[in-house]
Short mmCIF file of C-alpha atoms in Angstrom, two decimals:
data_model
loop_
_atom_site.label_atom_id
_atom_site.label_comp_id
_atom_site.label_asym_id
_atom_site.label_seq_id
_atom_site.Cartn_x
_atom_site.Cartn_y
_atom_site.Cartn_z
CA MET A 269 27.93 20.69 115.83
CA ASN A 270 26.35 20.51 119.24
CA LEU A 271 23.85 17.79 118.48
CA THR A 272 24.42 14.64 120.54
CA LEU A 273 23.57 11.01 119.80
CA GLY A 274 21.33 11.06 122.86
CA GLU A 275 19.25 13.90 121.39
CA ILE A 276 19.13 12.21 118.00
CA ALA A 277 18.10 8.84 119.41
CA LYS A 278 15.35 10.46 121.45
CA ALA A 279 13.99 12.65 118.66
CA LEU A 280 13.95 9.83 116.09
CA ASN A 281 12.95 7.15 118.57
CA LEU A 282 15.93 5.00 117.60
CA GLU A 283 16.50 1.62 119.16
CA LEU A 284 20.02 1.24 120.54
CA LEU A 285 21.39 -2.22 119.63
CA THR A 286 24.80 -1.98 121.25
CA GLN A 287 26.16 -1.36 124.72
CA SER A 288 28.56 1.47 125.17
CA LYS A 289 29.30 3.92 127.90
CA ASP A 290 28.60 7.61 127.49
CA TRP A 291 27.21 7.16 123.98
CA GLU A 292 24.61 9.86 124.60
CA GLU A 293 27.28 12.54 124.77
CA ILE A 294 28.93 11.70 121.43
CA ARG A 295 28.57 14.46 118.85
CA PRO A 296 28.53 13.29 115.22
CA SER A 297 30.48 15.53 112.85
CA ALA A 298 28.16 15.13 109.85
CA GLY A 299 25.75 12.72 108.16
CA TYR A 300 26.15 10.25 105.31
CA THR A 301 23.99 7.68 103.59
CA SER A 302 24.79 4.85 101.18
CA ASP A 303 24.31 1.09 101.11
CA MET A 304 27.41 0.26 99.11
CA LEU A 305 30.23 -0.28 101.55
CA SER A 306 32.95 0.55 99.06
CA CYS A 307 31.37 3.99 98.60
CA VAL A 308 31.05 4.44 102.34
CA MET A 309 34.74 3.69 102.81
CA ALA A 310 35.57 6.33 100.24
CA GLY A 311 32.99 8.94 101.14
CA ALA A 312 31.74 8.90 104.71
CA PRO A 313 33.08 11.76 106.85
CA HIS A 314 35.29 10.96 109.82
CA ARG A 315 33.18 10.71 112.99
CA GLY A 316 30.03 11.08 110.92
CA ILE A 317 26.76 9.26 111.45
CA TRP A 318 25.97 6.72 108.73
CA ILE A 319 22.46 5.83 107.63
CA THR A 320 22.07 2.51 105.79
CA LEU A 321 19.72 -0.41 105.35
CA GLN A 322 22.68 -2.74 104.98
CA ALA A 323 22.85 -4.90 108.12
CA HIS A 324 25.73 -7.16 107.06
CA MET A 325 28.59 -7.71 109.49
CA ASN A 326 30.99 -5.76 107.28
CA ILE A 327 29.30 -2.49 108.32
CA ILE A 328 31.13 -2.86 111.63
CA ALA A 329 34.54 -3.03 109.98
CA VAL A 330 33.73 0.02 107.87
CA ALA A 331 32.38 2.00 110.83
CA ALA A 332 35.43 1.12 112.92
CA LEU A 333 37.81 1.97 110.08
CA LEU A 334 36.32 5.44 109.62
CA GLU A 335 35.75 5.96 113.36
CA LEU A 336 32.12 6.75 112.65
CA SER A 337 30.17 8.05 115.61
CA ALA A 338 27.22 5.73 114.93
CA VAL A 339 25.37 3.67 112.33
CA ILE A 340 21.59 3.91 111.94
CA ILE A 341 20.19 0.77 110.31
CA THR A 342 16.94 1.63 108.58
CA GLU A 343 13.76 -0.06 107.34
CA GLY A 344 13.81 -2.46 110.28
CA ALA A 345 16.76 -4.44 108.88
CA GLN A 346 18.14 -6.57 111.71
CA PRO A 347 21.83 -7.34 112.11
CA GLU A 348 22.75 -10.83 113.29
CA PRO A 349 23.58 -11.21 117.01
CA SER A 350 27.19 -11.90 115.99
CA THR A 351 27.26 -8.53 114.21
CA ILE A 352 26.03 -6.73 117.32
CA GLU A 353 28.61 -8.62 119.37
CA LYS A 354 31.32 -7.48 116.96
CA ALA A 355 30.08 -3.90 117.23
CA ASN A 356 30.34 -4.05 121.02
CA GLU A 357 33.82 -5.46 120.74
CA LYS A 358 34.93 -2.67 118.38
CA GLY A 359 33.04 0.09 120.20
CA VAL A 360 30.77 0.79 117.23
CA ILE A 361 27.36 2.22 118.13
CA LEU A 362 24.41 0.72 116.24
CA PHE A 363 20.86 1.97 116.12
CA SER A 364 17.85 0.44 114.44
CA THR A 365 14.71 2.10 113.14
CA LYS A 366 11.69 1.09 111.10
CA GLU A 367 11.89 4.37 109.17
CA GLY A 368 13.53 4.56 105.76
CA SER A 369 16.90 6.21 105.07
CA PHE A 370 15.26 9.25 103.40
CA GLU A 371 13.12 9.94 106.45
CA VAL A 372 16.06 9.60 108.83
CA ALA A 373 18.33 11.80 106.73
CA GLY A 374 15.59 14.42 106.45
CA ARG A 375 15.03 14.48 110.18
CA LEU A 376 18.75 14.79 110.90
CA TRP A 377 19.05 17.63 108.40
CA GLU A 378 16.15 19.42 110.15
CA MET A 379 17.99 19.02 113.42
CA GLY A 380 20.98 20.79 111.90
CA LEU A 381 23.26 17.99 110.79
CA ARG A 382 24.92 18.45 107.38
CA ALA A 383 26.83 16.33 104.87
CA MET A 384 30.14 17.97 105.73
CA PRO A 385 31.52 18.76 109.18
CA PRO A 386 31.08 22.48 109.99
CA GLU A 387 34.10 24.74 109.43
CA GLU A 388 36.10 25.14 112.61
CA MET B 1322 26.37 -28.79 65.61
CA GLY B 1323 29.32 -30.43 63.90
CA ASP B 1324 31.81 -27.90 62.76
CA GLY B 1325 35.26 -28.78 63.98
CA VAL B 1326 34.10 -30.88 66.92
CA GLU B 1327 35.58 -34.33 66.97
CA GLY B 1328 35.19 -36.74 69.84
CA ASN B 1329 37.95 -39.30 70.36
CA ALA B 1330 37.69 -42.75 71.89
CA SER B 1331 37.41 -41.42 75.44
CA GLY B 1332 34.73 -38.98 74.41
CA ARG B 1333 37.02 -36.01 74.99
CA ILE B 1334 37.26 -33.33 72.38
CA GLU B 1335 40.73 -32.76 70.96
CA PHE B 1336 42.05 -29.24 71.19
CA PRO B 1337 45.42 -27.56 71.61
CA MET B 1338 45.85 -27.99 75.36
CA SER B 1339 44.86 -31.59 75.15
CA ASP B 1340 44.78 -32.33 78.87
CA PHE B 1341 42.63 -29.35 79.64
CA LEU B 1342 38.87 -29.02 79.58
CA ARG B 1343 37.26 -25.68 78.86
CA ALA B 1344 34.66 -24.61 81.37
CA GLU B 1345 32.10 -21.83 81.53
CA PHE B 1346 30.46 -21.46 84.94
CA HIS B 1347 27.97 -18.65 84.42
CA VAL B 1348 25.26 -19.01 81.78
CA HIS B 1349 21.69 -17.70 81.82
CA THR B 1350 18.75 -19.11 79.89
CA VAL B 1351 15.49 -17.49 78.79
CA LEU B 1352 14.30 -18.01 82.36
CA SER B 1353 16.39 -15.01 83.39
CA PRO B 1354 14.47 -11.87 82.44
CA CYS B 1355 17.62 -10.14 81.23
CA ALA B 1356 18.75 -13.02 78.97
CA ASP B 1357 18.27 -12.89 75.23
CA ILE B 1358 15.61 -15.03 73.57
CA GLU B 1359 18.37 -17.03 71.84
CA MET B 1360 19.40 -18.52 75.23
CA ILE B 1361 17.49 -21.77 74.73
CA PRO B 1362 18.84 -25.26 75.44
CA PRO B 1363 19.76 -26.45 71.91
CA LEU B 1364 21.49 -23.19 71.00
CA ILE B 1365 23.41 -23.01 74.28
CA VAL B 1366 24.62 -26.59 73.78
CA GLU B 1367 25.52 -25.95 70.14
CA GLU B 1368 27.47 -22.80 71.00
CA ALA B 1369 29.34 -24.56 73.81
CA LEU B 1370 30.28 -27.49 71.58
CA ARG B 1371 31.35 -25.12 68.82
CA LYS B 1372 33.74 -23.48 71.31
CA LYS B 1373 34.91 -26.91 72.50
CA ILE B 1374 33.61 -26.27 75.99
CA HIS B 1375 33.28 -29.43 78.08
CA ILE B 1376 31.75 -28.08 81.28
CA LEU B 1377 28.98 -25.52 81.42
CA ALA B 1378 26.96 -24.38 84.41
CA ILE B 1379 23.41 -23.10 84.01
CA THR B 1380 22.93 -20.28 86.48
CA ASP B 1381 19.64 -18.43 86.16
CA HIS B 1382 18.68 -15.76 88.66
CA ASN B 1383 17.21 -17.40 91.76
CA HIS B 1384 15.86 -20.31 89.72
CA THR B 1385 16.69 -23.76 88.37
CA ALA B 1386 13.68 -24.60 86.17
CA ASN B 1387 15.57 -24.77 82.85
CA ILE B 1388 18.55 -26.85 83.93
CA GLU B 1389 17.05 -30.21 83.15
CA ALA B 1390 16.07 -29.08 79.64
CA VAL B 1391 19.66 -28.05 78.93
CA GLN B 1392 20.93 -31.34 80.35
CA LYS B 1393 18.58 -33.20 78.01
CA ALA B 1394 19.73 -31.09 75.07
CA ALA B 1395 23.34 -31.98 75.92
CA LYS B 1396 22.64 -35.71 76.22
CA ASP B 1397 24.93 -37.87 74.08
CA THR B 1398 27.35 -34.97 73.56
CA PRO B 1399 30.71 -34.47 75.33
CA LEU B 1400 29.25 -31.46 77.14
CA LYS B 1401 28.56 -31.80 80.87
CA ILE B 1402 25.91 -29.45 82.25
CA LEU B 1403 26.38 -28.48 85.89
CA PRO B 1404 23.20 -27.51 87.73
CA GLY B 1405 23.50 -24.08 89.27
CA MET B 1406 21.85 -20.85 90.24
CA GLU B 1407 22.89 -17.22 90.49
CA LEU B 1408 21.46 -16.37 93.86
CA GLN B 1409 20.81 -12.79 94.96
CA THR B 1410 21.35 -12.48 98.71
CA SER B 1411 19.63 -10.04 101.03
CA GLU B 1412 22.69 -7.78 100.81
CA GLU B 1413 22.13 -7.67 97.02
CA VAL B 1414 25.21 -9.75 96.30
CA HIS B 1415 25.13 -12.26 93.44
CA VAL B 1416 26.57 -15.71 94.09
CA LEU B 1417 27.01 -18.71 91.81
CA CYS B 1418 25.73 -21.79 93.61
CA LEU B 1419 26.86 -24.89 91.74
CA PHE B 1420 25.94 -28.52 92.30
CA ASP B 1421 26.86 -31.95 90.96
CA GLU B 1422 23.33 -33.28 90.64
CA LEU B 1423 20.05 -31.76 89.62
CA ASP B 1424 18.41 -33.04 92.83
CA GLN B 1425 20.75 -30.90 94.91
CA ALA B 1426 19.89 -27.82 92.87
CA LEU B 1427 16.18 -28.57 93.20
CA ALA B 1428 16.57 -28.98 96.97
CA PHE B 1429 18.29 -25.59 97.02
CA GLN B 1430 15.41 -24.18 94.96
CA LYS B 1431 12.98 -25.10 97.73
CA ILE B 1432 15.03 -23.08 100.19
CA VAL B 1433 15.27 -20.15 97.80
CA ASP B 1434 11.53 -20.26 97.06
CA ALA B 1435 10.83 -19.86 100.76
CA HIS B 1436 13.03 -16.74 100.78
CA LEU B 1437 11.97 -15.11 97.50
CA PRO B 1438 9.52 -12.23 97.90
CA ASN B 1439 6.33 -12.68 95.96
CA ILE B 1440 6.63 -9.84 93.46
CA GLU B 1441 5.01 -10.26 90.07
CA ASN B 1442 7.37 -9.88 87.13
CA ASN B 1443 6.78 -6.77 85.06
CA ILE B 1444 7.62 -8.06 81.60
CA GLU B 1445 7.85 -4.59 80.11
CA TYR B 1446 10.59 -3.52 82.53
CA PHE B 1447 12.45 -6.72 83.23
CA GLY B 1448 11.68 -9.05 80.33
CA GLU B 1449 10.17 -12.48 79.89
CA GLN B 1450 10.95 -15.43 82.18
CA PHE B 1451 10.34 -18.57 80.13
CA VAL B 1452 10.52 -22.17 81.24
CA VAL B 1453 11.22 -24.22 78.12
CA ASP B 1454 11.80 -27.83 77.08
CA GLU B 1455 14.98 -29.29 75.59
CA THR B 1456 14.06 -28.06 72.13
CA GLY B 1457 13.46 -24.56 73.41
CA ASP B 1458 9.69 -24.77 73.18
CA PHE B 1459 7.60 -22.78 75.63
CA ILE B 1460 6.31 -24.62 78.70
CA ARG B 1461 5.27 -21.77 81.01
CA ARG B 1462 6.08 -18.30 82.23
CA GLU B 1463 7.61 -17.90 85.67
CA GLU B 1464 5.31 -15.29 87.19
CA ARG B 1465 7.40 -14.27 90.18
CA LEU B 1466 10.10 -11.70 89.54
CA LEU B 1467 13.43 -13.52 89.72
CA LEU B 1468 15.68 -10.49 89.47
CA THR B 1469 15.34 -9.47 93.09
CA SER B 1470 16.97 -10.13 96.45
CA THR B 1471 16.03 -13.16 98.47
CA THR B 1472 15.91 -12.77 102.23
CA LEU B 1473 18.83 -15.20 102.60
CA THR B 1474 21.91 -13.44 103.89
CA LEU B 1475 25.24 -14.24 102.27
CA HIS B 1476 26.20 -16.26 105.32
CA GLN B 1477 22.92 -18.18 105.46
CA ALA B 1478 23.16 -18.93 101.74
CA TRP B 1479 26.71 -20.18 102.23
CA GLU B 1480 25.54 -22.49 105.02
CA GLU B 1481 22.71 -23.87 102.88
CA VAL B 1482 24.98 -24.50 99.90
CA GLN B 1483 27.58 -26.14 102.17
CA ALA B 1484 24.91 -28.42 103.63
CA LEU B 1485 23.96 -29.50 100.10
CA GLU B 1486 27.65 -30.02 99.22
CA GLY B 1487 27.54 -27.35 96.55
CA LEU B 1488 30.12 -24.79 95.50
CA PHE B 1489 29.63 -21.17 96.56
CA ILE B 1490 31.31 -18.63 94.30
CA PRO B 1491 30.47 -14.92 94.63
CA ALA B 1492 29.83 -13.70 91.08
CA HIS B 1493 31.55 -10.80 89.27
CA VAL B 1494 32.89 -9.61 92.63
CA ASN B 1495 34.45 -6.53 91.02
CA ARG B 1496 31.20 -5.24 89.51
CA GLN B 1497 29.42 -2.16 90.91
CA ALA B 1498 26.03 -3.79 90.45
CA PHE B 1499 25.56 -6.91 92.60
CA GLY B 1500 29.30 -7.50 93.11
CA LEU B 1501 30.51 -8.49 96.57
CA ILE B 1502 33.44 -6.09 96.80
CA PRO B 1503 31.59 -2.85 95.96
CA ILE B 1504 28.59 -3.82 98.07
CA LEU B 1505 30.28 -5.33 101.12
CA GLY B 1506 33.67 -3.67 100.79
CA MET B 1507 35.62 -6.82 101.61
CA ILE B 1508 35.26 -10.57 101.94
CA PRO B 1509 33.25 -11.10 105.14
CA LEU B 1510 35.27 -12.71 107.90
CA ASP B 1511 32.40 -14.96 108.98
CA THR B 1512 32.06 -16.66 105.59
CA PRO B 1513 35.02 -18.71 104.38
CA ILE B 1514 34.77 -17.97 100.70
CA GLU B 1515 37.27 -20.04 98.75
CA ILE B 1516 36.79 -19.01 95.12
CA VAL B 1517 35.49 -15.81 93.53
CA GLU B 1518 34.42 -14.98 90.00
CA ILE B 1519 35.63 -11.86 88.24
CA SER B 1520 33.81 -10.40 85.27
CA ARG B 1521 35.15 -10.77 81.76
CA HIS B 1522 36.18 -7.12 81.52
CA LEU B 1523 38.68 -7.27 84.37
CA PRO B 1524 42.01 -8.71 83.23
CA VAL B 1525 43.20 -11.36 85.68
CA GLU B 1526 46.59 -9.69 86.07
CA LYS B 1527 44.91 -6.46 87.19
CA ALA B 1528 42.45 -8.07 89.59
CA ALA B 1529 44.76 -8.26 92.60
CA MET B 1530 46.06 -4.74 92.07
CA LEU B 1531 42.64 -3.13 91.70
CA PHE B 1532 40.97 -5.31 94.31
CA PRO B 1533 43.51 -6.22 97.00
CA GLN B 1534 40.63 -7.78 98.96
CA ILE B 1535 40.77 -10.78 96.62
CA GLN B 1536 44.49 -10.99 96.00
CA ASN B 1537 44.93 -14.31 97.78
CA LEU B 1538 41.80 -15.93 96.45
CA PRO B 1539 41.56 -18.38 93.56
CA LEU B 1540 39.64 -16.83 90.66
CA ILE B 1541 37.42 -17.95 87.88
CA GLN B 1542 36.43 -15.71 85.01
CA SER B 1543 33.11 -16.09 83.26
CA GLY B 1544 31.03 -14.65 80.50
CA ASP B 1545 27.91 -14.14 82.65
CA ALA B 1546 26.28 -15.14 79.39
CA HIS B 1547 23.00 -13.43 78.54
CA PHE B 1548 23.74 -13.89 74.81
CA LEU B 1549 25.26 -16.90 73.05
CA GLU B 1550 28.41 -14.98 72.20
CA ASP B 1551 29.05 -14.38 75.93
CA ILE B 1552 29.61 -18.10 76.49
CA LEU B 1553 33.37 -17.87 76.82
CA GLY B 1554 34.92 -20.99 78.30
CA TRP B 1555 38.02 -19.14 79.48
CA ASN B 1556 38.60 -21.50 82.42
CA TYR B 1557 40.85 -24.42 81.48
CA LEU B 1558 40.87 -27.33 83.86
CA SER B 1559 42.95 -30.46 84.09
CA ILE B 1560 40.94 -32.74 86.32
CA PRO B 1561 40.63 -36.49 86.83
CA GLU B 1562 36.83 -36.38 86.66
CA ILE B 1563 34.17 -33.79 85.96
CA SER B 1564 32.93 -33.33 89.51
CA LEU B 1565 32.58 -30.28 91.72
CA LYS B 1566 35.18 -31.73 94.04
CA ASP B 1567 37.79 -32.04 91.30
CA ILE B 1568 36.84 -28.71 89.78
CA SER B 1569 37.11 -26.83 93.06
CA GLU B 1570 40.34 -28.59 94.03
CA ALA B 1571 41.90 -27.68 90.70
CA ILE B 1572 40.89 -24.02 91.01
CA LYS B 1573 41.96 -23.80 94.65
CA SER B 1574 45.31 -25.39 93.89
CA LEU B 1575 46.38 -22.14 92.17
CA CYS B 1576 48.49 -24.46 90.09
CA PRO B 1577 48.70 -23.67 86.36
CA GLN B 1578 48.95 -27.36 85.55
CA LYS B 1579 45.44 -27.75 86.95
CA HIS B 1580 43.61 -24.50 86.23
CA GLN B 1581 44.28 -21.49 84.07
CA ILE B 1582 42.25 -18.58 82.83
CA ILE B 1583 43.03 -17.95 79.18
CA PRO B 1584 40.99 -15.28 77.41
CA ASP B 1585 40.43 -15.85 73.70
#
């Protein structure tokens, strides 16, 4: 997958909530969406991009655990400042958008991202 | 409401573990749209007394309007009604918020009201939400849908309950629907949760194995009663006084002389 976070953020007009170096060049392996963190832990692909409206602090732990490339928080849900701080500390990239998860997933699919990482 | 219930001089009911009081911390009334029509104050009190339960918390979804009626129905009986609420946080997690006094619960209600979206209840889908008197007679319908998320986050709700000196117990934490562990994956580090409730279908001895996230936490187990028969009273407490302080200290002690969960 050649798609970068920079291209995704630009195309979907995502707001970057965290500070990290060289985030634009990161290439997510696949896409995933769920709002139940136990399911995410079991099902999200390694280095994938995760779409959720859950803004609770625990999303950072889950994203760090699975080494997700980024989290897109949908429907304008706002994480607490302490959550963003935690994300910066753990190197987790957070985006926010007013769009719903369905819209975001659809746009990413159109751009070529799939549920599973492409075969090497 | 007689059968088999005998008060002694101290007002305590005699039963096999004589120093222990049976407690049920999660009971809905007809105010909760999902509760059965039999969940009215006199029947709840009668069922609790029949099962020799001494402590019973009324915990309707996001509301407290029927607590006083149940307290009145329990007047002059050995049953103590704890005011409570089953709050739904913005993350869609259910939490039992328990208080000593009705005033505290009503103060919490004001906070919850300010964070409850104004969605009209659809009776056909969700069911009736009745406010009733101590005999179970109709007073009014609650028009706002109660079975929905407030905009209070788990952490904000915890802070509010702390400020009101209440007890904050995430409900049926193992359950897929509205349970903290499936929804949030783990106990959040920013919220010092001291006690969690597991649902009646999860045996206590399996809880830690299936949910290592809660293995060091004191547990209660409740019926989450939407029908009279779900009023279980599986928590047995040996406490100096019926107060939230003594109840929470007994549960947190992890000491079988003070608190045990014994399924029927």
